[in-house]
Amino acid sequence: MHLLSSARVKAGESVLVHGASGGVGLAACQIARAYGLKVLGTAGTEEGQKIVLQNGAHEVFNHREVNYIDKIKKYVGEKGIDVIIEMLANVNLSKDLSLLSHGGRVIVVGNRGTIEINPRDTMAKESSIIGVTLFSSTKEEFQQYAAALQAGMEIGWLKPVIGSQYPLEKVAEAHKDIIHGSGATGKMILLL
């Protein structure tokens, strides 16, 4: 909910969720679809692409293919994408800017390093780069998001997807897998 409110989305707009097969990405796809957005996603495996389509995306692209950005551009046409939810900004941000529509927004959710961008790429389209973190939400905002998510699960438009499961004593292995893994399918959880 916080991701989409930060992006000021409107029904009918398009959203690209980079890394859509992970827990946050799948939830973003489901919520975006419930908001009436045209949902595109990326995933790096066939299994990931399948699960993204099953969780609200209208179309999915393999971000491991060299020309996947060209495929996205061809799919969306000249208009571009209104909102991009970015899980790995240090890899994708420069490419994201080339995909945006006029007034488009990149919402940075994840990052693992630095990247060089050309600010002119934001100027011509009057686009924005917005960083978000749930921890900056007020208590009231957090309660609103929690209530909306709870309602979504009760009604059925939000269905959390469970990925890898680790017993608590293997927390170090889970951490290693999430940092060094080649991608996720669903939300990784620790079992008590």
Short mmCIF file of C-alpha atoms in Angstrom, two decimals, residues 12-192:
data_model
loop_
_atom_site.label_atom_id
_atom_site.label_comp_id
_atom_site.label_asym_id
_atom_site.label_seq_id
_atom_site.Cartn_x
_atom_site.Cartn_y
_atom_site.Cartn_z
CA GLY A 12 -5.69 2.81 -15.61
CA GLU A 13 -2.00 3.70 -15.24
CA SER A 14 0.73 1.19 -15.98
CA VAL A 15 3.17 -0.20 -13.42
CA LEU A 16 6.30 -2.28 -13.94
CA VAL A 17 7.38 -4.34 -10.94
CA HIS A 18 11.06 -5.24 -11.27
CA GLY A 19 11.85 -8.46 -9.40
CA ALA A 20 8.17 -9.27 -9.24
CA SER A 21 8.61 -12.92 -8.19
CA GLY A 22 9.82 -12.10 -4.67
CA GLY A 23 7.50 -11.56 -1.72
CA VAL A 24 7.31 -7.76 -2.04
CA GLY A 25 7.04 -7.94 -5.83
CA LEU A 26 4.18 -10.44 -5.78
CA ALA A 27 2.28 -8.37 -3.22
CA ALA A 28 2.88 -5.26 -5.34
CA CYS A 29 1.47 -7.07 -8.40
CA GLN A 30 -1.63 -8.19 -6.51
CA ILE A 31 -2.28 -4.77 -4.99
CA ALA A 32 -1.62 -2.93 -8.26
CA ARG A 33 -4.07 -5.19 -10.09
CA ALA A 34 -6.69 -4.59 -7.39
CA TYR A 35 -6.14 -0.82 -7.87
CA GLY A 36 -6.98 -1.16 -11.57
CA LEU A 37 -3.46 -0.71 -12.92
CA LYS A 38 -1.97 -2.35 -16.01
CA VAL A 39 0.62 -4.59 -14.33
CA LEU A 40 3.90 -5.67 -15.91
CA GLY A 41 6.53 -7.65 -14.07
CA THR A 42 10.03 -9.02 -14.45
CA ALA A 43 11.43 -12.29 -13.16
CA GLY A 44 14.58 -14.24 -13.96
CA THR A 45 13.29 -17.81 -14.12
CA GLU A 46 10.49 -19.61 -15.90
CA GLU A 47 8.98 -20.55 -12.52
CA GLY A 48 9.19 -16.92 -11.39
CA GLN A 49 7.55 -15.65 -14.56
CA LYS A 50 4.71 -18.13 -14.15
CA ILE A 51 4.03 -17.14 -10.54
CA VAL A 52 4.09 -13.42 -11.45
CA LEU A 53 1.39 -14.00 -14.08
CA GLN A 54 -0.64 -16.00 -11.55
CA ASN A 55 -0.48 -13.09 -9.11
CA GLY A 56 -1.86 -10.21 -11.11
CA ALA A 57 0.58 -9.30 -13.86
CA HIS A 58 -0.83 -8.83 -17.34
CA GLU A 59 2.60 -9.48 -18.86
CA VAL A 60 5.99 -10.63 -17.60
CA PHE A 61 9.51 -10.26 -18.98
CA ASN A 62 12.69 -12.20 -18.22
CA HIS A 63 15.17 -9.69 -16.79
CA ARG A 64 18.03 -12.09 -17.51
CA GLU A 65 17.53 -11.71 -21.27
CA VAL A 66 19.91 -9.18 -22.78
CA ASN A 67 17.18 -7.39 -24.74
CA TYR A 68 14.36 -7.46 -22.19
CA ILE A 69 14.25 -3.63 -21.98
CA ASP A 70 13.64 -3.48 -25.74
CA LYS A 71 10.81 -6.01 -25.34
CA ILE A 72 9.22 -3.88 -22.62
CA LYS A 73 9.54 -0.74 -24.78
CA LYS A 74 7.91 -2.54 -27.70
CA TYR A 75 5.09 -3.80 -25.47
CA VAL A 76 4.25 -0.39 -23.94
CA GLY A 77 4.88 1.69 -27.05
CA GLU A 78 5.78 5.37 -27.11
CA LYS A 79 3.75 6.29 -24.03
CA GLY A 80 6.07 4.45 -21.66
CA ILE A 81 5.38 3.21 -18.13
CA ASP A 82 3.77 5.41 -15.50
CA VAL A 83 5.25 3.78 -12.38
CA ILE A 84 8.19 1.44 -11.86
CA ILE A 85 8.59 -0.40 -8.55
CA GLU A 86 12.34 -0.98 -8.33
CA MET A 87 13.82 -3.71 -6.12
CA LEU A 88 17.45 -3.38 -7.30
CA ALA A 89 18.08 0.26 -8.19
CA ASN A 90 21.85 -0.08 -8.41
CA VAL A 91 21.36 -2.37 -11.43
CA ASN A 92 18.20 -1.02 -13.09
CA LEU A 93 17.67 2.67 -12.32
CA SER A 94 19.32 4.06 -15.45
CA LYS A 95 17.31 1.65 -17.65
CA ASP A 96 14.13 2.48 -15.70
CA LEU A 97 14.41 6.14 -16.62
CA SER A 98 14.36 5.22 -20.32
CA LEU A 99 11.10 3.33 -19.84
CA LEU A 100 9.09 6.03 -18.08
CA SER A 101 6.17 7.98 -19.49
CA HIS A 102 5.96 11.76 -19.21
CA GLY A 103 5.57 12.42 -15.47
CA GLY A 104 6.50 8.80 -14.69
CA ARG A 105 7.75 7.76 -11.26
CA VAL A 106 10.37 5.24 -10.17
CA ILE A 107 9.73 3.99 -6.63
CA VAL A 108 12.99 2.68 -5.16
CA VAL A 109 12.32 -0.16 -2.75
CA GLY A 110 15.66 -1.95 -2.85
CA ASN A 111 19.26 -1.14 -3.59
CA ARG A 112 22.61 -2.85 -3.02
CA GLY A 113 25.12 -0.28 -4.21
CA THR A 114 25.64 2.79 -6.35
CA ILE A 115 24.72 3.61 -9.93
CA GLU A 116 25.45 6.49 -12.25
CA ILE A 117 22.47 8.07 -13.99
CA ASN A 118 22.09 11.00 -16.35
CA PRO A 119 19.77 13.57 -14.73
CA ARG A 120 18.71 14.67 -18.23
CA ASP A 121 16.78 11.40 -18.43
CA THR A 122 14.47 12.78 -15.73
CA MET A 123 14.23 16.29 -17.17
CA ALA A 124 12.82 15.58 -20.63
CA LYS A 125 9.95 13.51 -19.22
CA GLU A 126 9.62 15.46 -15.96
CA SER A 127 9.92 12.15 -14.13
CA SER A 128 10.62 11.47 -10.47
CA ILE A 129 12.70 9.03 -8.44
CA ILE A 130 11.14 8.38 -5.04
CA GLY A 131 12.76 6.31 -2.30
CA VAL A 132 10.48 4.51 0.15
CA THR A 133 10.83 2.58 3.35
CA LEU A 134 8.05 1.30 5.54
CA PHE A 135 10.00 2.39 8.61
CA SER A 136 9.47 6.06 7.76
CA SER A 137 5.68 5.66 8.01
CA THR A 138 3.88 7.21 10.95
CA LYS A 139 2.06 4.95 13.38
CA GLU A 140 -1.26 6.05 11.84
CA GLU A 141 -0.07 5.33 8.30
CA PHE A 142 1.24 1.94 9.36
CA GLN A 143 -2.14 1.12 10.92
CA GLN A 144 -3.94 2.21 7.74
CA TYR A 145 -1.71 0.01 5.57
CA ALA A 146 -2.14 -2.95 7.92
CA ALA A 147 -5.94 -2.56 7.92
CA ALA A 148 -6.05 -2.36 4.11
CA LEU A 149 -3.80 -5.41 3.72
CA GLN A 150 -5.85 -7.37 6.26
CA ALA A 151 -9.03 -6.50 4.35
CA GLY A 152 -7.36 -7.55 1.09
CA MET A 153 -6.51 -10.95 2.57
CA GLU A 154 -10.03 -11.37 3.99
CA ILE A 155 -11.69 -10.48 0.68
CA GLY A 156 -9.18 -12.49 -1.33
CA TRP A 157 -7.42 -9.99 -3.60
CA LEU A 158 -4.23 -10.24 -1.54
CA LYS A 159 -2.80 -13.74 -1.14
CA PRO A 160 0.70 -13.92 0.35
CA VAL A 161 2.95 -16.37 -1.50
CA ILE A 162 5.30 -18.34 0.75
CA GLY A 163 8.71 -19.13 -0.74
CA SER A 164 11.69 -20.69 1.01
CA GLN A 165 11.22 -21.75 4.62
CA TYR A 166 14.06 -22.08 7.13
CA PRO A 167 14.08 -23.23 10.74
CA LEU A 168 15.29 -20.45 13.05
CA GLU A 169 18.60 -22.24 13.70
CA LYS A 170 19.40 -21.84 9.97
CA VAL A 171 18.95 -18.07 9.96
CA ALA A 172 22.56 -17.57 8.77
CA GLU A 173 21.91 -19.83 5.76
CA ALA A 174 18.68 -17.95 5.00
CA HIS A 175 20.52 -14.63 5.13
CA LYS A 176 23.25 -15.95 2.82
CA ASP A 177 20.65 -17.26 0.37
CA ILE A 178 18.74 -13.98 0.23
CA ILE A 179 21.89 -11.90 -0.27
CA HIS A 180 23.69 -14.19 -2.72
CA GLY A 181 20.75 -16.01 -4.31
CA SER A 182 19.85 -15.56 -7.95
CA GLY A 183 16.25 -14.59 -7.26
CA ALA A 184 13.27 -15.36 -5.12
CA THR A 185 9.88 -16.91 -5.55
CA GLY A 186 7.57 -15.72 -2.82
CA LYS A 187 8.39 -14.51 0.66
CA MET A 188 11.18 -16.22 2.59
CA ILE A 189 10.12 -17.09 6.12
CA LEU A 190 11.77 -18.31 9.31
CA LEU A 191 10.03 -21.03 11.32
CA LEU A 192 10.12 -20.93 15.10
#
